Coordinates of C-alpha atoms and ligand atoms in Angstrom, one line a residue:
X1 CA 74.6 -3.7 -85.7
X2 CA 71.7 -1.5 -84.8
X3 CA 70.4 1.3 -87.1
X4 CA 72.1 3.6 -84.8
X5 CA 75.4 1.9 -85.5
X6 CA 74.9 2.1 -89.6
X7 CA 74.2 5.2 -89.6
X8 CA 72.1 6.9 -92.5
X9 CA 72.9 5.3 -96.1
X10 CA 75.2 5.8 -98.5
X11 CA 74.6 6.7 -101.9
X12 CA 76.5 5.5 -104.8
X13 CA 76.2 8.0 -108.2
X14 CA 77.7 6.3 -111.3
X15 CA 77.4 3.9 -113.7
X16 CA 76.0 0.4 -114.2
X17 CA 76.7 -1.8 -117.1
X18 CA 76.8 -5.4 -117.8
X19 CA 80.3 -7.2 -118.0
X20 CA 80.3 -10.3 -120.5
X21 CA 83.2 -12.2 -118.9
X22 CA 85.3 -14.9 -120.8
X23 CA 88.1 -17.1 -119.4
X24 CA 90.2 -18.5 -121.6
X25 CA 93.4 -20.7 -120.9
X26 CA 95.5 -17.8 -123.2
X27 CA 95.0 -15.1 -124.8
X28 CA 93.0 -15.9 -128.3
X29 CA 94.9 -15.8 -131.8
X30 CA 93.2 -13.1 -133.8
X31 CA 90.4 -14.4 -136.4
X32 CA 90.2 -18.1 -134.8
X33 CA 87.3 -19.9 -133.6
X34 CA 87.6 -21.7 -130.0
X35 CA 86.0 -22.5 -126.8
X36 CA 86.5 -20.8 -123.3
X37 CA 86.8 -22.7 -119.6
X38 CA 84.0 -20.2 -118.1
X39 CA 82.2 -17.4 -119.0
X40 CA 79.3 -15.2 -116.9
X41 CA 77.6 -12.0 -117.3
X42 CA 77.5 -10.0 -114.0
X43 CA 76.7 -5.7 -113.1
X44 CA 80.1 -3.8 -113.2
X45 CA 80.7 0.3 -113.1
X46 CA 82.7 1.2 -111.1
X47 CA 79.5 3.1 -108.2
X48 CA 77.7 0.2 -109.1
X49 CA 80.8 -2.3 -107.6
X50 CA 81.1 0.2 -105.1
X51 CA 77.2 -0.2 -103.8
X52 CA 77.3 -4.0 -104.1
X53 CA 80.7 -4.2 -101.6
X54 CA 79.3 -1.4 -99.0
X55 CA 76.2 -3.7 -98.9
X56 CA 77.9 -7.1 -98.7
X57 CA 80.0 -5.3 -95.8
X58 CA 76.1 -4.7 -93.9
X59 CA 75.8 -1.0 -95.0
X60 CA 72.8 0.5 -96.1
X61 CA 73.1 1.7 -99.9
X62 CA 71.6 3.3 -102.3
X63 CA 72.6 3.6 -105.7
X64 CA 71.9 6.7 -108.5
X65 CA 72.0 6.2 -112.2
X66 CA 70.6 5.7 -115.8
X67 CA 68.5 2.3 -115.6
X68 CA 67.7 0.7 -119.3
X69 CA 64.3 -0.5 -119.5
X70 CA 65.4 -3.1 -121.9
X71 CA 65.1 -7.0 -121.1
X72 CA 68.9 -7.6 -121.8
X73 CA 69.0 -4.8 -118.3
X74 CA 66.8 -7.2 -116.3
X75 CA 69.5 -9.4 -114.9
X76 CA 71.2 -6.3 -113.8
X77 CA 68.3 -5.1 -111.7
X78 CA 67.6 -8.3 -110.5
X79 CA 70.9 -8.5 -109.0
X80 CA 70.3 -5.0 -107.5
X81 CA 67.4 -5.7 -105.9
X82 CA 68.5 -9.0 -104.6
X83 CA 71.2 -7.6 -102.9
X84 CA 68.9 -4.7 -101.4
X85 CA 70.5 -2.0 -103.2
X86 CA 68.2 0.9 -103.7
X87 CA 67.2 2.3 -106.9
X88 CA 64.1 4.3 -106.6
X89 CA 65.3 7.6 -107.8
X90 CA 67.1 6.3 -110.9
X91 CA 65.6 7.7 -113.9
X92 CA 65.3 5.2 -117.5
X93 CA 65.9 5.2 -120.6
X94 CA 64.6 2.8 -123.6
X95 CA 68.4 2.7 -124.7
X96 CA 70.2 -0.4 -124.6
X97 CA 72.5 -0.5 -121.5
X98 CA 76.6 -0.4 -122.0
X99 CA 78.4 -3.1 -121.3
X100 CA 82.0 -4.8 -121.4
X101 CA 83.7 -7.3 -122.7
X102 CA 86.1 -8.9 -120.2
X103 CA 89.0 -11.2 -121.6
X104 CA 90.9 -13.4 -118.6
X105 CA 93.7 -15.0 -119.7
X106 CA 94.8 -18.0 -117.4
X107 CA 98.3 -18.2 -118.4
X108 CA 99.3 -14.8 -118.4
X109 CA 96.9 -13.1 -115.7
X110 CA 95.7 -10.6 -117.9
X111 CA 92.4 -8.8 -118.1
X112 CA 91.6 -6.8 -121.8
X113 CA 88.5 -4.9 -121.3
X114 CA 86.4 -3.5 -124.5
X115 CA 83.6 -0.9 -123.1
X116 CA 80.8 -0.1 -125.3
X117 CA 78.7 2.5 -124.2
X118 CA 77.1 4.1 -127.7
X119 CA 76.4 7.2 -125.9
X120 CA 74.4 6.1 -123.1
X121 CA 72.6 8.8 -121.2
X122 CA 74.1 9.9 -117.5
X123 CA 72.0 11.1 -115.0
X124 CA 72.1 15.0 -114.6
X125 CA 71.5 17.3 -112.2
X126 CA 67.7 17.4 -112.9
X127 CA 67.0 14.1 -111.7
X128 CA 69.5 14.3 -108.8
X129 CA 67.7 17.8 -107.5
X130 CA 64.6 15.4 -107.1
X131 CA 66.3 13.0 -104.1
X132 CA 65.7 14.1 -100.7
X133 CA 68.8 14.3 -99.6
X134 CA 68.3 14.4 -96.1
X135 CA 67.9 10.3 -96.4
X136 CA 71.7 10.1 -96.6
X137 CA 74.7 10.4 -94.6
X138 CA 77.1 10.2 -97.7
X139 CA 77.5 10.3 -101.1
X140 CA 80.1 9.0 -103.6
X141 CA 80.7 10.3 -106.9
X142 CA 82.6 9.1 -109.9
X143 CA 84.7 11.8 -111.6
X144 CA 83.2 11.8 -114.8
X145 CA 80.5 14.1 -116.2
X146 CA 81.6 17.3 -114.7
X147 CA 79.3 19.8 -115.4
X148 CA 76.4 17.6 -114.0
X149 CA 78.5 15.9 -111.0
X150 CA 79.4 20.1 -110.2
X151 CA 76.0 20.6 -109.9
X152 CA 74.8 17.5 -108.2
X153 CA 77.8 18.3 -105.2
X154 CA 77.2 21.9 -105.2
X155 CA 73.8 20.7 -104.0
X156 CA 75.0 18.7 -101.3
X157 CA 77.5 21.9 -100.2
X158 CA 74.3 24.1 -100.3
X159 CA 72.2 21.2 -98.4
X160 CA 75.3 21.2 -95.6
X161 CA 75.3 24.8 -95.1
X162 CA 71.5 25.1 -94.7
X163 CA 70.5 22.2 -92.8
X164 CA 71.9 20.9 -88.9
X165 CA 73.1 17.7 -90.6
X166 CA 76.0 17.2 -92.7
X167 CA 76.6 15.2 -95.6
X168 CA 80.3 13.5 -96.6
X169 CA 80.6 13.7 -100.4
X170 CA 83.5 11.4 -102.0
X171 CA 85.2 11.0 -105.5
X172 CA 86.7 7.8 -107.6
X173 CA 88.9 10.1 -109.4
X174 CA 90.4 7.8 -112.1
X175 CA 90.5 9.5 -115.2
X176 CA 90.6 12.9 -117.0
X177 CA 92.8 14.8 -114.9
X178 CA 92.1 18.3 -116.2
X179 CA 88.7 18.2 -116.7
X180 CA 87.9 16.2 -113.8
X181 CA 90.1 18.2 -110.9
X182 CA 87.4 20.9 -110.2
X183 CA 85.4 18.0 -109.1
X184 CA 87.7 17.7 -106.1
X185 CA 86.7 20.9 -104.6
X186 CA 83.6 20.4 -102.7
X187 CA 84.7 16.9 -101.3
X188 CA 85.6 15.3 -97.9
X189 CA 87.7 12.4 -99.7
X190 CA 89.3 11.9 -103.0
X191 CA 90.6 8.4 -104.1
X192 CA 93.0 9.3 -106.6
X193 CA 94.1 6.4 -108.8
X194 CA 97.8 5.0 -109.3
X195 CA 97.0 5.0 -113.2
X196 CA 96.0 8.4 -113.1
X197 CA 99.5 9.2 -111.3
X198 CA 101.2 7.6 -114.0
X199 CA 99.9 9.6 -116.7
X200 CA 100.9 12.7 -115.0
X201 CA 104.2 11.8 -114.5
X202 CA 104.2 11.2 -111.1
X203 CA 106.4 8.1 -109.6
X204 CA 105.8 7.5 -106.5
X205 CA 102.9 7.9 -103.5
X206 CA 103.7 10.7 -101.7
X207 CA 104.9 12.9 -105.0
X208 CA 100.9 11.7 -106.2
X209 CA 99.4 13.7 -103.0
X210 CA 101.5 16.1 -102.7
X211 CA 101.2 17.3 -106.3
X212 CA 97.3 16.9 -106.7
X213 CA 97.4 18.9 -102.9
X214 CA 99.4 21.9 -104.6
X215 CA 97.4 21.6 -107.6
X216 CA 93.6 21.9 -105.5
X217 CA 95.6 24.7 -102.6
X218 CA 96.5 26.9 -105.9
X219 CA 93.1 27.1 -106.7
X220 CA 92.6 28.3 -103.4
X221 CA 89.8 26.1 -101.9
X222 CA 88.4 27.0 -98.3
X223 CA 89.2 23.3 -96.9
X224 CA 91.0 20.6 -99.1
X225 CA 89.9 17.2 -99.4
X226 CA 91.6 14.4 -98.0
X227 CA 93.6 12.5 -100.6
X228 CA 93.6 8.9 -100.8
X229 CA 95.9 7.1 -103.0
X230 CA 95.9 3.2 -103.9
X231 CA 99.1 2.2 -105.0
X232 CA 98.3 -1.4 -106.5
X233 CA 100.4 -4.4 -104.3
X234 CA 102.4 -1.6 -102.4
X235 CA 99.6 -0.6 -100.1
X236 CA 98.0 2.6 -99.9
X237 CA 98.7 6.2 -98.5
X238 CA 96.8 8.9 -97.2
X239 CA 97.3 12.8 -96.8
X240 CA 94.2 15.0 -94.6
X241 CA 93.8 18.7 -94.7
X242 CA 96.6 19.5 -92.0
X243 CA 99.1 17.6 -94.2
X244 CA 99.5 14.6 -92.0
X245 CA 100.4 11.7 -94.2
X246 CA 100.5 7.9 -93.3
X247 CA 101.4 5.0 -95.4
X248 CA 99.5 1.5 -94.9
X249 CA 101.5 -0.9 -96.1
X250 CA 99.6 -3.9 -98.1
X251 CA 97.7 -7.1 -97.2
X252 CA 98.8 -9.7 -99.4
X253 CA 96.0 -11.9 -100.7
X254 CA 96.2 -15.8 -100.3
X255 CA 95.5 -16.1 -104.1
X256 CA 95.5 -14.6 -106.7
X257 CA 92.1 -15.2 -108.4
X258 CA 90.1 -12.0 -109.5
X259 CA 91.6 -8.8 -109.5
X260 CA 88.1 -7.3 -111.2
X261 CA 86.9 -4.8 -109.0
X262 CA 89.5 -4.4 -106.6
X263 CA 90.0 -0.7 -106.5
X264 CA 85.7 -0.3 -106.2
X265 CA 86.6 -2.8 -102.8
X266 CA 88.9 -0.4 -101.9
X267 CA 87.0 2.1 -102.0
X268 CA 83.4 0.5 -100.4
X269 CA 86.1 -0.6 -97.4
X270 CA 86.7 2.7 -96.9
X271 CA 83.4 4.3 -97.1
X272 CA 82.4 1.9 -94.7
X273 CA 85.2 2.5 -92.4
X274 CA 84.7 5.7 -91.9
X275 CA 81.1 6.3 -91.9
X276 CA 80.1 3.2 -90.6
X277 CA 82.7 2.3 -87.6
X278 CA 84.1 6.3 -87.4
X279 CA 87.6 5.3 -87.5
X280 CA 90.1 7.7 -88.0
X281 CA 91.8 8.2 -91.4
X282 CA 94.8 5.5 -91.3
X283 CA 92.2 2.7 -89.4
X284 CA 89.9 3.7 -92.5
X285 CA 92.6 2.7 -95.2
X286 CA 93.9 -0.1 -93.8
X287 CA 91.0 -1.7 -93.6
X288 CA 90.3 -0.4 -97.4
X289 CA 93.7 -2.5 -97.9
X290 CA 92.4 -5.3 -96.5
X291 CA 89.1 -5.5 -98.4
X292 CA 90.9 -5.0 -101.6
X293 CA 93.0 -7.6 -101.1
X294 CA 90.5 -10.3 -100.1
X295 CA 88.6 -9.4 -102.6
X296 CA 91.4 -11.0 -105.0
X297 CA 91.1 -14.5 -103.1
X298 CA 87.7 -15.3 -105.3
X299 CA 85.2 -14.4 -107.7
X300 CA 82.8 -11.6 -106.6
X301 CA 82.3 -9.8 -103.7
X302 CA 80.0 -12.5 -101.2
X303 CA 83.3 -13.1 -99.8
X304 CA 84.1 -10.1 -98.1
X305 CA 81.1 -10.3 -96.4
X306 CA 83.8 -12.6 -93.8
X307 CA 85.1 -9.4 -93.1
X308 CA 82.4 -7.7 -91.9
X309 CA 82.2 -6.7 -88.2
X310 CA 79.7 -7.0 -85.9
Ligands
NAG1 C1 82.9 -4.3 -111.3 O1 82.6 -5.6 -110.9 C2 82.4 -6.5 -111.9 C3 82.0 -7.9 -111.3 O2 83.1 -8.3 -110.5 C4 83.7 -6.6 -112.8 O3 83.5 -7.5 -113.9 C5 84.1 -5.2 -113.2 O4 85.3 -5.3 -113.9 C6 84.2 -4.3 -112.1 N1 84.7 -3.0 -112.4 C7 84.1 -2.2 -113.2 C8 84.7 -0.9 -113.5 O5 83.1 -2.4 -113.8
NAG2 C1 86.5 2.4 -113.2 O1 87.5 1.6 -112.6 C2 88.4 1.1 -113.5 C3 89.3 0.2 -112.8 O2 89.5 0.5 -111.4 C4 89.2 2.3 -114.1 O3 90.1 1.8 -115.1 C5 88.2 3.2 -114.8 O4 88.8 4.4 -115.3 C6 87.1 3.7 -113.8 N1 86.1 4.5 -114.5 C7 85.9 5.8 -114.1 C8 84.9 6.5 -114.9 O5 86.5 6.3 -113.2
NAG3 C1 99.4 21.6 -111.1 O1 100.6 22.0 -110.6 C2 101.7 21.9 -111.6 C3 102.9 22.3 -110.8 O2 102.9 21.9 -109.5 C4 101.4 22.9 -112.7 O3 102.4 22.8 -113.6 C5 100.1 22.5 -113.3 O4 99.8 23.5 -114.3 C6 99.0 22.5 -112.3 N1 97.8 22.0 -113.0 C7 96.6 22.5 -112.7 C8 95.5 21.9 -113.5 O5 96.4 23.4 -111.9

C-alpha cells in the first residue's frame, strides 16, 4: 500500500509488561516440584498486543507508555523496535517493569494468569500533552486510569475542534465499569468486553449495547460512541450512533492453539479496518472476527500477517 493508502499512524496508549509463559501437560499439584513441555517470555498489555497486531497487519503504529529502564525491560524494547513500533514519546522509569505469569494447561485448555505490577507508574497527562498530535490519525486507549486517560482524550476533543483534521479516539473497555464509563464519552468506538457484560448482569449481546447505550444517552452526551461488543466463539455485534445494530456471526479457527491475546486481535483488526481500508462498520467487525480467530491457529501474532491485504 502506498502512504496514502495507510493513512497517518495509530497510536496505542497502555500498558506493556513481560508475560513469563509455562506450558505444562496439567495443571500443577500445589507445593510439588516438576518440569514444563515449553516455556518463553514475550511483551503482553493489552495496547501493547494491540500495537504489535496493527503492525503485523502493515499499519503504521506507535505506541505510548511507562518504559523501565531496567535490563530485565530490554527484551521487551528489543521486540518493539524490531517490529518498528514507535516509542519515542514514552517516558521511563528506574522501576522494575510488571509482568505475568501465564499457566497453560494442555489437558484442560486453561490459561491462570498472576499479574504483578507493585505499583508501576502510568503515563499521565503531562507526558501525553508533550506528543504532537497532529502525527496521528487515531488513538486507542485502555480504560484504566481515568483521571489521566480524561485528560489525555479531552486533548484530542480540543485538538479536533481546533484543527482541519480529525482524530478517531477508541477504548478497550474491559474492566471497572463505574469508574471507567465516563471514559466512553469523548470516543468514536468502544469495545466493550463480554466479561464485563457478565459482571453487570447482562446475558446476551444486544441487552450488552443496549444497556451501556442507555447508560452513556442518560448522561446526555452530544454524539455516542459506537459500541462494539465481542462475544467469545459467538461472534461479535455492533450498535452506531443511529441505533443500527448488526451481528457478525463467528469465524471458527482451524485449531485451537493460543487463545492469548485474542481480544487485543480483535481489536487491532478493527482499528485497521476502519482506518486503514475505510470500511463501513459491519465490514470492520467481521474482519475483527476473523483476525481474532486466526489468531488462535498459532502462537503469536506473525501469522496474521497472511491476512493482510494489499
Ligand atoms: C498479549 O500478548 C501476549 C503474547 O501473546 C500474551 O502473553 C498476553 O496474554 C496478551 N494479553 C495481555 C493482556 O497481555
Ligand atoms: C486486558 O485484556 C485481558 C484479556 O482480554 C483482560 O482480562 C484485562 O482486563 C484487560 N486489561 C485492561 C486494563 O483492560
Ligand atoms: C445504567 O442504567 C441502569 C438502568 O438502565 C441504571 O440502573 C444504572 O444506575 C445506570 N448506571 C450508570 C452508571 O449510569
Amino acid at each position: 500500500m502506498t502512504e496514502e493508502t495507510v493513512g497517518k499512524p495509530v497510536l496505542c496508549v497502555g500498558c506493556t509488561v513481560i508475560d513469563f509463559v509455562t506450558i505444562t501437560s496439567s495443571y500443577p499439584k500445589e507445593d510439588t516440584d516438576r518440569r514444563c513441555l515449553d516455556g518463553f517470555w514475550q511483551r503482553g498489555g493489552n495496547a501493547s498486543n494491540v500495537s504489535t497486531v496493527l503492525g503485523v497487519l502493515g499499519s503504521k503504529v506507535d505506541f505510548f507508555g511507562m518504559l523501565s529502564r531496567s535490563d530485565a525491560f530490554r527484551v521487551l524494547l528489543e521486540d518493539l523496535r524490531r517490529r518498528n513500533i514507535g516509542t519515542s514519546h514514552c517516558p521511563q522509569t528506574d522501576k522494575d517493569p510488571p509482568f505475568s505469569s501465564v499457566i497453560l494447561a494442555q489437558d484442560s485448555g486453561t490459561r491462570t494468569i498472576i499479574h504483578c505490577n507493585k505499583n508501576y507508574p502510568q503515563v499521565t497527562w503531562e507526558d501525553f500533552k508533550k506528543i504532537d498530535l497532529t502525527r496521528y490519525g487515531w488513538v486507542h486507549f485502555e480504560a484504566r486510569n481515568v483521571a489521566e486517560t480524561s485528560r489525555m482524550m479531552q486533548s484530542i476533543v480540543e485538538h479536533n475542534r481546533n484543527s482541519g483534521e480529525r482524530i478517531i479516539i477508541s477504548l478497550d473497555f474491559e474492566t471497572l465499569y463505574e469508574q471507567n464509563l465516563k471514559l466512553c464519552y469523548p470516543c468514536d468506538y468502544v469495545v466493550f468486553s463480554k466479561e464485563l457484560a457478565s459482571q453487570k448482569g447482562w446475558k446476551s449481546p444486544k441487552d450488552t449495547c443496549e444497556f451501556l447505550a442507555a447508560n452513556l444517552s442518560l448522561q446526555g452526551t452530544l454524539k455516542p460512541p459506537v459500541i462494539i461488543c465481542p462475544w467469545g466463539s459467538a461472534g461479535a455485534v455492533c450498535l452506531d450512533a443511529s441505533g443500527n445494530y448488526h451481528e457478525l456471526p463467528p469465524y471458527k479457527p482451524k485449531q485451537v492453539v493460543d487463545t492469548l491475546g485474542a481480544g487485543d486481535s480483535f481489536m487491532a483488526g478493527f482499528i485497521y479496518g476502519t482506518h486503514v481500508h475505510k470500511w463501513d462498520l459491519a465490514e470492520a467487525v467481521d474482519f475483527a472476527n476473523r483476525v481474532a480467530s486466526h489468531k488462535i491457529n498459532k502462537f503469536g501474532y506473525d501469522h496474521i500477517g497472511e491476512l493482510r491485504l494489499a
